[in-house]
Amino acid sequence: MKTVLGISLGSSSHDYRFTATFLGQRLQVQRTGTHGSTTQAAKLLKHHTASAVGLGLEKEHYGTSHHKFTDKDTHKLKALVTTVPVTTGARLGDILQEWAVRHAQIALGSYFNNTRVLFLSGLTNYKLAMSLAEYTPNLQFADPLLQMGVPKLLSSLEGLQTYATGAHYVKDWSLPAKFGTGAVKEWGDFVLRRALQKATVLVASPHELDLFGLEELAGKTIITSGLSDERLAELKDKGVHMVVDGAPVLHGHVIGPYLLDAMILAALDKTSEVMLEDDYLDILTTLNLEPRILYPNGFKRVNRFAFVIHPLSQEYFKKVKPIELLSQVSPPVFMNSLEKIMAYAPPFVYSKVSGIQSPTGVEAEGWLISVGGTPREIMAHSPEFTYKRLLDAAAMAKKLGAQIMGLGAFTKVVGDAGLTVAKRAPLPITTGNSYSASGALWAAHDALLRMGLLPKPQGKERVAFKAMVVGATGAIGSVCARLLAKAAQEVYMVSPETAKLLALKESILQETPDAQLFLSAQADKDIADMDMIVTATSGAGKKVLDIMKVKPGCVITDVARPLDLPPSEVAKRPDVLVIESGEIRLPGQVRMKNIGLPPNVAYACLAETIVLALEGRFENFTVGRGIEWEKVREIYKLGLKHGMQLAEISGVNGPYSDEDIARVRDLALAARARQQRSPSAPAKASAKSPPPAPRKRRSA
């Protein structure tokens, strides 16, 4: 029986010994720790009687593809073994660790896309860094700090390669004692710990993890090799979310690459020098090994998103200090000038978003990134003006580690509705228009049911109501029209773009041949007969319909931003239910700054971005003006899967309670009764019951 000795600089508390048949040979395997003592390791090597030896030390040779270095301690210790095969397992370790990362990327679905990765040593993990660079550019390397004491991190592979060109001149140099303590050391510790806190993924050896605690490791994913059960338990207490470990488990023990390689050499009677890559491939396939993905605290996955917001009017600037004080005494010309200036301001992070948790167990966190242009300023400039600011926001989002970015309010309709931004942006883009359309009809359907003014359908027949879509040729309006055509008895599509209306009707009839469709360039023509109206224009506050002509009890769903119907218009008709759709209740306990909505509630375009993040769908989902109704249906189903709910039905002045809706219904019935007595009388309702108290908005 052959014996295999593994010598580690780690603690002897992790030692083990077992006997097993491996690759057809009977082996006795022993792991021995030396508590970091190379002297003790040397003694063991001089007196060993093993058939093969594995050294759990630093790689003997490491570096970039063009600059290689030799670790002197490892080289000396390895030279002590002359009669049997000896290995550090470097080649096998590189294979296993890279395989582990690629395995996790596939098994978990784009897990490392644009994630922030910190390497404690890039030179000893260069191949792994090259692999991760395929998924993310957000790589940092602590080599200058940990190797030379210089309080600086490298932030790219190019920087690591440049560092390697000079590293061989100074790699054996250490700072004088007076620099190793005091201010320089404290500064270096601060730089490293701050980088750890910002990183999502940490690449480190098991013993290096002992240097850090809960503050640095909580919420992290660790990429390592040979993590024992004892260390895994320690990482649990430190709040680590996930561990990707390339070392396999054999016969109940975690076998580090250095020991596994020694077992292979002993079983095959070979030396490291004659082992080929194909040999390792055959062995790993034969052994049926698989990298380990471990969850010390139970399954935990956090995906990341960004979302672009912007002020809807000058009122937003009045809430920002010190502008708040100046705006109270400043003439309108000052605010007009400020509005123009802010349109040129660089993007900034308005709020971090956290606490979103799907019933599936997946979590999402993100950032609301604000650009300074109001709708008026966005429309006053060329699309390229806005594209540049959105691309700046996308670059910021990528640096933060976002895996997908959503466009909100006017940023999603300017120019070609996200197509150009999606082509140029360094991460996937969605406008959120699919979920906005879904949310519009979701809210309208719920409101119609709660109003109780329509006869209930029999079986699967269409509901006996007439619906109108104002702005039907727009991105959201066209999808609303397509979906309403499947549910309503008659659908009236309104748009000044007559040719597009004709094409839209033709397209809808191909999907829904029995739909009853009517076209008009003006909303007021047929508005008096509508039970439901969806307004989805980009009119920037222009009047799109006469609310005084609307049928009592009509449900108007206003999905335009800014709203097509301001509070002053809505107040004229308390017998009409005017709602703002597209507001979704997010799962979990959401923490973010005020965006003008109740806690845990988000606009549908933001909710779409979050749903895609939770699902791990990092792709250009909704871009351009031609929204696919299949995607509207898909995002609706995905939203339900991840716990999205329709929020309280909200009007321009606040959420509607059941009592509010009942009051609107009573006023509508009274108005209809008056109309029956006086058919020629215009729609009119008592204003004794005003809508709920106003609710302030900020930005979208």
XYZ file of C-alpha atoms in Angstrom:
700
model
C 0.000 0.000 0.000
C 1.312 3.398 -0.958
C 1.333 6.377 1.375
C 0.663 10.001 0.482
C 1.734 12.858 2.733
C 0.239 16.310 2.525
C 2.051 19.074 4.406
C 0.161 22.302 4.964
C 1.198 25.544 6.625
C -2.280 25.577 8.139
C -3.308 24.464 11.599
C -2.833 20.866 12.747
C -6.383 20.994 14.132
C -7.549 20.225 10.585
C -5.349 17.117 10.236
C -6.815 13.816 9.072
C -5.804 10.355 7.868
C -7.698 7.778 5.813
C -7.129 4.695 3.692
C -8.945 4.233 0.394
C -8.754 2.763 -3.083
C -7.980 5.542 -5.552
C -7.524 5.099 -9.309
C -7.110 1.371 -8.741
C -4.429 1.754 -6.038
C -4.696 1.302 -2.285
C -3.506 4.548 -0.661
C -2.995 5.722 2.886
C -3.456 9.504 2.897
C -2.354 11.855 5.670
C -2.661 15.624 6.000
C -0.332 17.356 8.497
C -0.444 21.038 9.451
C 2.579 23.031 10.681
C 0.905 26.208 12.003
C 2.706 28.365 9.454
C 6.171 27.033 10.301
C 8.353 26.367 7.266
C 11.006 25.013 9.649
C 8.624 22.326 10.873
C 7.626 21.606 7.275
C 11.301 21.141 6.368
C 11.796 18.640 9.218
C 8.819 16.595 8.082
C 10.087 16.549 4.506
C 13.572 15.398 5.524
C 12.230 12.418 7.466
C 9.187 11.380 5.401
C 8.653 7.842 4.081
C 5.765 8.638 1.714
C 5.318 7.493 -1.885
C 4.357 11.040 -2.942
C 4.278 14.407 -1.194
C 1.904 17.327 -1.601
C 2.961 20.772 -0.383
C 0.124 23.068 0.660
C 2.256 26.182 0.218
C 2.370 29.127 -2.131
C 2.751 28.209 -5.781
C 6.376 27.651 -6.701
C 5.874 29.618 -9.907
C 3.273 32.348 -10.359
C 2.651 35.590 -12.221
C 1.089 36.835 -15.454
C 1.393 35.288 -18.904
C 4.539 37.346 -19.629
C 6.173 37.649 -16.201
C 6.784 34.627 -13.957
C 8.192 34.602 -10.442
C 9.458 31.894 -8.103
C 8.535 31.640 -4.452
C 11.809 30.992 -2.632
C 10.347 29.195 0.396
C 8.331 26.797 -1.738
C 11.287 26.210 -4.044
C 13.572 25.354 -1.107
C 11.084 23.020 0.537
C 10.293 21.277 -2.715
C 14.014 20.739 -3.319
C 14.218 18.711 -0.088
C 12.210 15.919 -1.703
C 14.371 14.124 -4.245
C 13.353 10.466 -4.259
C 9.564 10.575 -4.744
C 7.123 12.800 -6.674
C 6.408 16.132 -4.994
C 3.829 18.737 -6.012
C 2.147 21.940 -4.906
C -0.886 21.057 -7.041
C -0.635 24.407 -8.811
C -1.740 23.211 -12.245
C -4.537 21.045 -10.879
C -5.579 23.844 -8.513
C -5.890 26.310 -11.396
C -8.045 23.835 -13.324
C -10.307 23.090 -10.356
C -10.738 26.712 -9.346
C -11.511 27.949 -12.850
C -13.906 25.034 -13.325
C -15.628 25.927 -10.050
C -16.229 29.504 -11.216
C -17.523 28.453 -14.626
C -19.688 25.774 -12.999
C -21.247 28.386 -10.694
C -21.773 30.800 -13.584
C -23.739 28.164 -15.487
C -25.534 26.505 -12.579
C -26.644 29.788 -11.023
C -27.335 31.657 -14.259
C -24.924 34.527 -14.972
C -23.979 34.789 -11.306
C -20.706 36.658 -11.858
C -22.009 39.096 -14.479
C -20.595 42.526 -13.646
C -19.933 41.548 -10.048
C -17.247 43.356 -8.011
C -14.382 40.948 -7.332
C -11.429 41.519 -4.990
C -8.331 39.294 -5.294
C -6.009 39.292 -2.301
C -3.384 38.139 -4.798
C -3.839 38.586 -8.515
C -0.376 37.249 -9.385
C -1.053 33.858 -7.783
C -4.563 33.691 -9.259
C -3.896 35.165 -12.671
C -5.642 32.409 -14.663
C -8.724 32.728 -12.481
C -8.666 36.501 -12.960
C -8.561 36.008 -16.727
C -11.605 33.748 -16.479
C -13.616 36.130 -14.309
C -12.736 38.988 -16.664
C -14.984 37.259 -19.224
C -17.939 38.011 -16.954
C -17.008 41.276 -15.250
C -14.556 44.162 -15.647
C -14.903 45.098 -11.964
C -11.717 43.415 -10.729
C -9.432 44.678 -7.973
C -6.096 43.258 -6.817
C -4.469 43.823 -3.417
C -0.967 42.733 -4.504
C 0.814 46.084 -3.932
C -0.716 46.395 -0.471
C -0.162 42.852 0.787
C 3.118 42.241 -1.018
C 4.855 45.569 -0.435
C 2.735 47.464 2.076
C 1.789 50.163 -0.445
C -1.772 51.339 0.384
C -3.031 51.024 -3.164
C -5.157 48.531 -5.105
C -4.923 47.641 -8.784
C -8.222 47.994 -10.631
C -7.699 46.105 -13.898
C -5.888 43.195 -15.490
C -3.800 45.712 -17.411
C -2.781 47.304 -14.122
C -1.831 43.901 -12.718
C 0.269 43.145 -15.788
C 2.030 46.501 -15.484
C 2.639 45.871 -11.799
C 4.141 42.483 -12.643
C 6.756 44.077 -14.915
C 8.350 45.715 -11.897
C 7.301 43.386 -9.125
C 10.345 41.143 -9.497
C 12.590 44.072 -8.541
C 10.859 44.693 -5.232
C 9.006 41.497 -4.313
C 11.626 40.644 -1.652
C 11.754 44.190 -0.320
C 9.766 45.040 2.783
C 8.970 48.382 4.363
C 11.219 49.512 7.221
C 9.745 48.904 10.642
C 8.871 52.569 11.097
C 6.673 52.361 8.005
C 5.188 48.971 8.887
C 3.379 50.422 11.850
C 1.581 53.612 12.529
C -0.102 55.784 9.935
C 0.983 53.896 6.788
C -0.141 50.524 8.143
C -3.436 51.955 9.375
C -3.993 53.562 5.995
C -3.300 50.258 4.241
C -5.676 48.400 6.569
C -8.341 50.998 5.880
C -7.919 50.734 2.103
C -8.157 46.934 2.205
C -11.166 46.784 4.504
C -13.033 49.415 2.533
C -12.403 47.434 -0.662
C -13.634 44.297 1.079
C -16.833 46.002 2.166
C -17.553 47.213 -1.369
C -16.712 43.912 -3.069
C -19.328 41.283 -3.781
C -16.860 38.438 -4.347
C -13.572 37.764 -2.548
C -10.866 35.460 -3.921
C -8.663 34.209 -1.094
C -7.035 31.090 0.315
C -8.700 29.505 3.363
C -6.079 30.722 5.844
C -6.302 34.303 4.518
C -9.996 34.361 5.428
C -9.032 34.027 9.094
C -7.810 37.634 8.986
C -11.285 39.080 8.497
C -14.511 39.173 10.462
C -18.205 39.898 10.173
C -17.743 43.515 9.105
C -15.683 42.599 6.044
C -17.148 39.231 5.019
C -20.874 39.590 5.717
C -22.883 39.115 2.536
C -19.871 38.033 0.479
C -19.283 35.225 -1.978
C -15.922 33.540 -1.383
C -13.899 31.812 -4.105
C -11.325 29.534 -2.530
C -9.948 25.996 -2.551
C -9.800 23.398 0.214
C -12.143 24.950 2.765
C -12.609 22.617 5.731
C -15.870 22.094 7.591
C -14.433 23.951 10.580
C -13.609 26.995 8.499
C -17.005 26.808 6.811
C -18.616 27.016 10.254
C -16.494 30.079 11.008
C -17.616 31.713 7.762
C -21.215 31.078 8.782
C -20.660 33.180 11.901
C -19.048 35.852 9.723
C -22.181 36.143 7.578
C -20.756 34.752 4.313
C -23.509 34.093 1.776
C -21.857 31.615 -0.571
C -18.604 29.734 -1.080
C -17.362 28.465 -4.439
C -14.716 25.830 -3.693
C -12.771 23.938 -6.337
C -11.513 21.300 -3.904
C -13.551 18.081 -3.959
C -14.699 15.929 -1.064
C -13.320 12.382 -1.031
C -14.025 9.818 1.670
C -15.511 12.442 3.937
C -12.606 14.890 3.743
C -12.009 18.077 1.761
C -8.944 17.315 -0.357
C -6.888 20.335 -1.353
C -5.389 20.396 -4.864
C -1.880 19.809 -3.507
C -2.951 16.583 -1.782
C -5.230 15.414 -4.607
C -2.375 15.895 -7.074
C -0.032 13.906 -4.817
C -2.606 11.103 -4.671
C -2.785 11.088 -8.475
C 1.011 10.969 -8.815
C 1.272 8.127 -6.294
C -1.485 6.100 -7.948
C -0.071 6.551 -11.476
C 3.650 6.407 -10.564
C 4.237 9.673 -12.378
C 5.872 13.016 -11.657
C 4.314 16.434 -12.152
C 6.569 17.127 -15.112
C 5.147 14.310 -17.239
C 1.477 14.932 -16.409
C -0.479 16.310 -19.368
C -3.688 18.337 -19.413
C -5.443 15.367 -21.011
C -4.349 13.225 -18.069
C -6.113 15.560 -15.658
C -9.193 15.681 -17.873
C -9.428 11.878 -17.947
C -8.913 11.591 -14.186
C -11.443 14.288 -13.246
C -13.966 12.713 -15.593
C -13.313 9.211 -14.260
C -13.612 10.316 -10.627
C -16.878 12.114 -11.435
C -15.847 15.077 -9.289
C -17.795 18.323 -9.155
C -16.946 21.741 -7.699
C -18.709 22.684 -4.496
C -21.188 25.539 -4.100
C -21.798 26.005 -0.380
C -24.254 28.191 1.522
C -23.029 28.593 5.115
C -26.236 30.360 6.169
C -28.666 28.616 3.830
C -29.417 29.490 0.219
C -28.672 33.120 -0.461
C -28.479 34.962 -3.750
C -28.523 38.710 -4.216
C -28.754 40.113 -7.752
C -28.120 43.755 -8.517
C -29.854 46.393 -10.644
C -29.798 50.103 -11.366
C -32.645 52.366 -12.389
C -32.548 55.854 -13.889
C -34.858 58.518 -12.476
C -35.179 62.225 -13.147
C -37.139 65.200 -11.757
C -40.607 65.626 -13.223
C -40.722 69.387 -12.665
C -39.053 72.354 -10.985
C -40.817 71.364 -7.763
C -38.196 68.670 -7.260
C -35.380 71.236 -7.098
C -37.299 73.221 -4.485
C -36.908 70.272 -2.117
C -33.127 70.134 -2.446
C -31.073 72.154 0.022
C -29.928 74.926 -0.268
C -32.115 75.507 -3.331
C -35.141 75.030 -1.085
C -34.445 78.310 0.719
C -33.515 80.232 -2.439
C -36.622 79.098 -4.314
C -38.901 80.767 -1.775
C -37.586 84.220 -2.679
C -36.260 83.674 -6.184
C -38.116 84.893 -9.278
C -39.305 82.344 -11.872
C -36.367 83.253 -14.095
C -33.986 81.804 -11.492
C -35.816 78.480 -11.382
C -36.014 78.378 -15.183
C -32.260 78.920 -15.412
C -31.630 76.317 -12.726
C -33.780 73.821 -14.617
C -31.673 74.359 -17.735
C -28.390 74.066 -15.819
C -29.397 70.867 -14.013
C -30.077 69.177 -17.343
C -26.286 69.229 -17.869
C -25.456 67.864 -14.399
C -23.660 64.493 -14.254
C -25.644 61.507 -12.935
C -25.475 60.695 -9.236
C -26.763 57.972 -6.924
C -30.014 59.227 -5.434
C -30.655 56.163 -3.292
C -29.454 52.652 -2.512
C -32.303 50.108 -2.668
C -32.253 46.987 -0.489
C -34.548 44.571 1.305
C -36.255 43.151 -1.818
C -36.826 39.431 -1.285
C -38.650 37.043 -3.590
C -40.626 34.060 -2.225
C -38.098 31.963 -4.166
C -35.388 33.106 -1.739
C -33.560 35.308 -4.237
C -32.927 38.890 -3.173
C -32.249 42.048 -5.160
C -30.497 45.272 -4.331
C -29.768 48.255 -6.493
C -29.266 51.940 -6.995
C -31.526 54.746 -8.176
C -29.354 56.935 -10.400
C -30.649 60.422 -11.088
C -30.062 62.499 -14.190
C -30.946 66.149 -13.946
C -33.220 66.838 -16.910
C -36.915 67.539 -16.407
C -39.321 66.364 -19.149
C -39.327 69.871 -20.585
C -35.541 69.928 -20.843
C -35.348 66.384 -22.191
C -37.795 67.239 -24.952
C -36.027 70.552 -25.655
C -32.729 68.846 -26.531
C -31.828 66.325 -29.190
C -32.095 62.637 -28.280
C -28.297 62.399 -28.397
C -28.149 64.869 -25.492
C -30.144 62.478 -23.315
C -28.392 59.381 -24.680
C -25.053 60.739 -23.437
C -26.374 61.225 -19.918
C -27.990 57.801 -19.887
C -24.748 56.194 -21.045
C -22.911 58.036 -18.267
C -25.481 56.617 -15.853
C -24.940 53.145 -17.346
C -21.179 53.437 -16.842
C -21.810 54.406 -13.223
C -24.223 51.484 -12.809
C -21.666 49.041 -14.168
C -18.986 50.341 -11.831
C -21.375 49.906 -8.908
C -21.873 46.273 -9.931
C -25.389 46.428 -11.397
C -26.259 43.551 -13.715
C -29.149 45.282 -15.504
C -30.355 48.894 -15.746
C -33.877 50.214 -16.215
C -34.975 53.527 -17.699
C -37.703 55.522 -15.965
C -40.182 58.263 -16.878
C -39.146 60.280 -19.980
C -35.768 58.557 -20.316
C -37.590 55.475 -21.608
C -39.491 57.242 -24.391
C -36.967 59.776 -25.677
C -35.562 59.109 -29.150
C -35.908 55.455 -30.117
C -37.147 54.335 -26.676
C -33.976 52.723 -25.417
C -32.666 51.022 -28.579
C -29.626 53.262 -28.980
C -28.856 53.198 -25.278
C -29.121 49.393 -25.226
C -26.682 49.113 -28.148
C -24.110 51.410 -26.553
C -24.526 50.650 -22.858
C -22.044 48.349 -21.084
C -24.854 46.374 -19.402
C -28.356 45.159 -20.359
C -31.144 47.752 -20.594
C -34.917 47.609 -20.168
C -37.424 50.437 -20.382
C -39.990 48.775 -18.147
C -42.718 49.422 -20.689
C -43.863 45.784 -20.701
C -44.704 45.850 -17.007
C -46.118 49.372 -17.322
C -48.626 48.043 -19.854
C -49.348 45.030 -17.697
C -49.758 47.179 -14.593
C -52.073 49.558 -16.425
C -54.539 46.846 -17.294
C -54.054 45.077 -13.972
C -55.115 48.219 -12.125
C -57.923 48.990 -14.572
C -59.325 45.462 -14.310
C -59.206 45.577 -10.517
C -60.887 48.986 -10.489
C -63.690 47.834 -12.808
C -64.423 44.874 -10.554
C -64.435 47.013 -7.433
C -66.753 49.565 -9.030
C -69.306 46.821 -9.767
C -71.069 48.689 -12.599
C -70.604 46.067 -15.319
C -72.503 42.790 -15.785
C -70.424 39.751 -14.922
C -69.334 37.699 -17.957
C -70.630 34.175 -18.525
C -67.798 31.681 -18.748
C -64.914 32.847 -20.967
C -66.879 35.388 -22.984
C -65.698 38.956 -23.278
C -66.740 41.448 -20.631
C -69.494 43.710 -21.945
C -67.627 46.999 -21.814
C -66.189 49.555 -24.175
C -62.567 50.597 -23.799
C -60.575 53.451 -25.312
C -56.817 53.801 -25.548
C -55.623 57.378 -26.008
C -52.107 57.324 -27.423
C -52.718 53.881 -28.908
C -49.772 54.024 -31.319
C -47.265 54.604 -28.511
C -45.136 51.934 -26.865
C -47.405 51.256 -23.901
C -50.638 52.259 -25.621
C -50.251 49.753 -28.460
C -49.786 46.858 -26.038
C -52.756 48.006 -23.951
C -54.835 48.003 -27.127
C -53.684 44.481 -28.038
C -54.554 43.105 -24.622
C -57.865 44.936 -24.346
C -58.831 43.543 -27.744
C -58.835 40.098 -26.152
C -61.002 41.137 -23.191
C -63.301 44.032 -24.116
C -66.358 43.960 -26.344
C -65.244 47.045 -28.260
C -61.893 48.854 -28.317
C -61.490 52.437 -29.557
C -57.935 53.392 -30.486
C -57.064 57.093 -30.560
C -53.946 58.719 -32.001
C -53.106 61.618 -34.322
C -50.846 59.199 -36.240
C -53.502 57.882 -38.579
C -51.289 55.647 -40.700
C -49.915 53.964 -37.583
C -53.468 53.456 -36.340
C -54.393 51.639 -39.535
C -51.303 49.444 -39.310
C -51.968 48.741 -35.622
C -55.535 47.663 -36.349
C -54.320 45.341 -39.093
C -51.740 43.810 -36.765
C -54.220 43.292 -33.898
C -56.756 41.625 -36.173
C -54.116 39.104 -37.222
C -53.719 38.158 -33.545
C -57.381 38.548 -32.530
C -59.595 38.197 -35.648
C -62.897 38.666 -33.774
C -61.860 41.926 -32.077
C -64.153 44.934 -32.588
C -61.811 47.849 -33.263
C -62.599 51.509 -33.964
C -60.157 54.236 -34.924
C -60.131 57.967 -34.305
C -57.686 60.852 -34.270
C -59.580 62.596 -31.442
C -60.585 61.181 -28.070
C -63.681 63.332 -27.558
C -65.506 61.812 -30.537
C -66.578 58.586 -28.759
C -65.554 59.315 -25.189
C -69.070 59.583 -23.733
C -69.764 55.859 -24.262
C -66.555 54.458 -22.738
C -66.500 52.292 -19.608
C -62.709 52.324 -19.497
C -60.142 54.753 -20.854
C -56.379 54.246 -20.883
C -54.318 57.374 -21.532
C -50.758 56.623 -22.579
C -49.544 59.694 -24.428
C -46.262 61.582 -24.340
C -48.081 64.887 -24.304
C -45.955 66.355 -21.473
C -48.995 67.746 -19.701
C -51.021 68.784 -22.763
C -54.772 68.235 -22.590
C -55.617 64.959 -24.335
C -59.325 64.594 -23.512
C -62.274 66.545 -22.087
C -63.089 64.886 -18.787
C -66.473 66.647 -18.640
C -67.624 64.458 -21.558
C -66.702 61.187 -19.853
C -69.417 58.736 -18.853
C -70.238 58.664 -15.088
C -68.564 55.636 -13.499
C -65.883 55.426 -16.172
C -62.505 54.100 -15.039
C -59.663 56.176 -16.460
C -56.196 54.665 -16.190
C -53.547 57.352 -16.649
C -50.173 55.753 -17.422
C -48.568 58.852 -18.932
C -45.709 60.576 -17.101
C -46.250 63.473 -16.550
C -49.923 62.679 -16.063
C -52.368 63.421 -18.862
C -54.986 64.435 -16.278
C -53.754 66.861 -13.588
C -55.508 67.086 -10.197
C -57.412 70.192 -11.288
C -59.095 68.223 -14.082
C -59.790 65.152 -11.955
C -61.469 67.304 -9.281
C -64.160 68.271 -11.779
C -65.511 64.706 -11.921
C -65.753 62.940 -8.532
C -68.110 60.441 -10.216
C -65.239 59.134 -12.385
C -62.466 56.884 -11.038
C -59.139 58.226 -12.294
C -56.262 55.969 -11.335
C -52.533 55.969 -11.871
C -51.592 52.470 -12.904
C -48.158 50.916 -13.012
C -47.674 50.944 -9.265
C -46.501 47.606 -7.925
C -46.013 46.411 -4.361
C -42.546 44.899 -4.014
C -41.867 41.792 -1.907
C -39.832 42.112 1.281
C -39.089 45.122 3.452
C -37.782 47.600 0.916
C -35.437 50.370 2.014
C -34.977 53.347 -0.320
C -35.466 57.097 -0.365
C -38.854 58.583 -1.150
C -39.854 58.518 -4.817
C -43.342 59.873 -4.172
C -45.006 56.520 -3.494
C -45.987 54.641 -0.316
C -43.410 52.321 1.304
C -42.649 49.115 -0.656
C -44.420 50.512 -3.746
C -42.644 51.187 -7.047
C -43.543 52.298 -10.540
C -44.022 49.385 -12.914
C -40.971 50.318 -15.010
C -38.822 50.068 -11.869
C -40.640 46.874 -10.855
C -39.822 45.325 -14.253
C -36.133 45.964 -13.698
C -36.382 44.364 -10.254
C -38.315 41.337 -11.548
C -35.664 40.719 -14.216
C -32.934 41.027 -11.585
C -34.688 38.551 -9.279
C -35.137 36.127 -12.174
C -31.506 36.495 -13.260
C -32.624 37.649 -16.720
C -29.759 40.005 -17.472
C -30.779 40.904 -21.013
C -32.246 43.706 -23.099
C -35.837 42.819 -22.281
C -38.016 45.772 -23.351
C -36.415 48.261 -25.721
C -37.803 50.192 -28.669
C -41.355 51.238 -29.381
C -42.639 47.914 -30.642
C -43.452 46.165 -27.367
C -44.313 42.492 -27.709
C -47.469 41.513 -25.895
C -45.904 38.096 -25.188
C -43.313 39.891 -23.065
C -46.091 41.800 -21.297
C -47.648 38.492 -20.370
C -44.270 36.991 -19.449
C -43.259 39.817 -17.125
C -46.675 39.650 -15.466
C -46.186 35.941 -14.718
C -42.611 36.476 -13.546
C -43.849 39.255 -11.279
C -46.343 36.909 -9.646
C -43.609 34.284 -9.241
C -41.462 36.763 -7.336
C -44.221 38.109 -5.130
C -45.182 41.314 -6.962
C -48.663 42.576 -6.137
C -50.852 45.363 -7.420
C -50.518 48.246 -4.965
C -53.443 50.232 -3.688
C -55.277 51.829 -6.583
C -54.010 55.393 -6.447
C -55.481 58.525 -7.937
C -53.761 61.814 -8.582
C -54.437 62.838 -4.990
C -53.647 59.628 -3.168
C -54.616 55.955 -2.697
C -58.272 54.983 -2.990
C -59.808 53.112 -0.074
C -62.848 50.844 -0.443
C -64.927 53.712 0.935
C -63.536 56.094 -1.684
C -64.417 53.703 -4.510
C -67.889 53.127 -3.074
C -68.393 56.900 -2.954
C -67.369 57.271 -6.610
C -69.768 54.460 -7.503
C -72.667 56.115 -5.657
C -71.987 59.445 -7.360
C -71.809 57.689 -10.754
C -75.137 55.948 -10.229
C -76.737 59.250 -9.176
C -75.330 61.016 -12.240
C -76.571 58.261 -14.556
C -80.027 58.525 -13.008
C -80.047 62.261 -13.699
C -78.959 61.651 -17.274
C -81.819 59.194 -17.795
C -84.279 61.820 -16.585
C -82.605 64.501 -18.765
C -80.828 62.730 -21.649
C -79.639 65.987 -23.183
C -77.976 67.202 -19.970
C -74.136 67.101 -19.911
C -72.352 64.859 -17.449
C -72.222 66.559 -14.100
C -71.617 65.323 -10.578
C -71.778 66.754 -7.132
C -68.426 67.806 -5.692
C -69.524 67.293 -2.098
C -67.231 64.285 -1.804
C -63.738 65.319 -2.922
C -60.971 62.820 -3.623
C -58.561 61.831 -0.833
C -56.079 64.368 0.522
C -53.194 65.166 -1.868
C -50.060 63.057 -1.746
C -46.702 64.553 -2.656
C -44.576 63.169 -5.479
C -40.875 63.439 -6.063
C -39.274 61.908 -9.120
C -39.768 58.988 -11.443
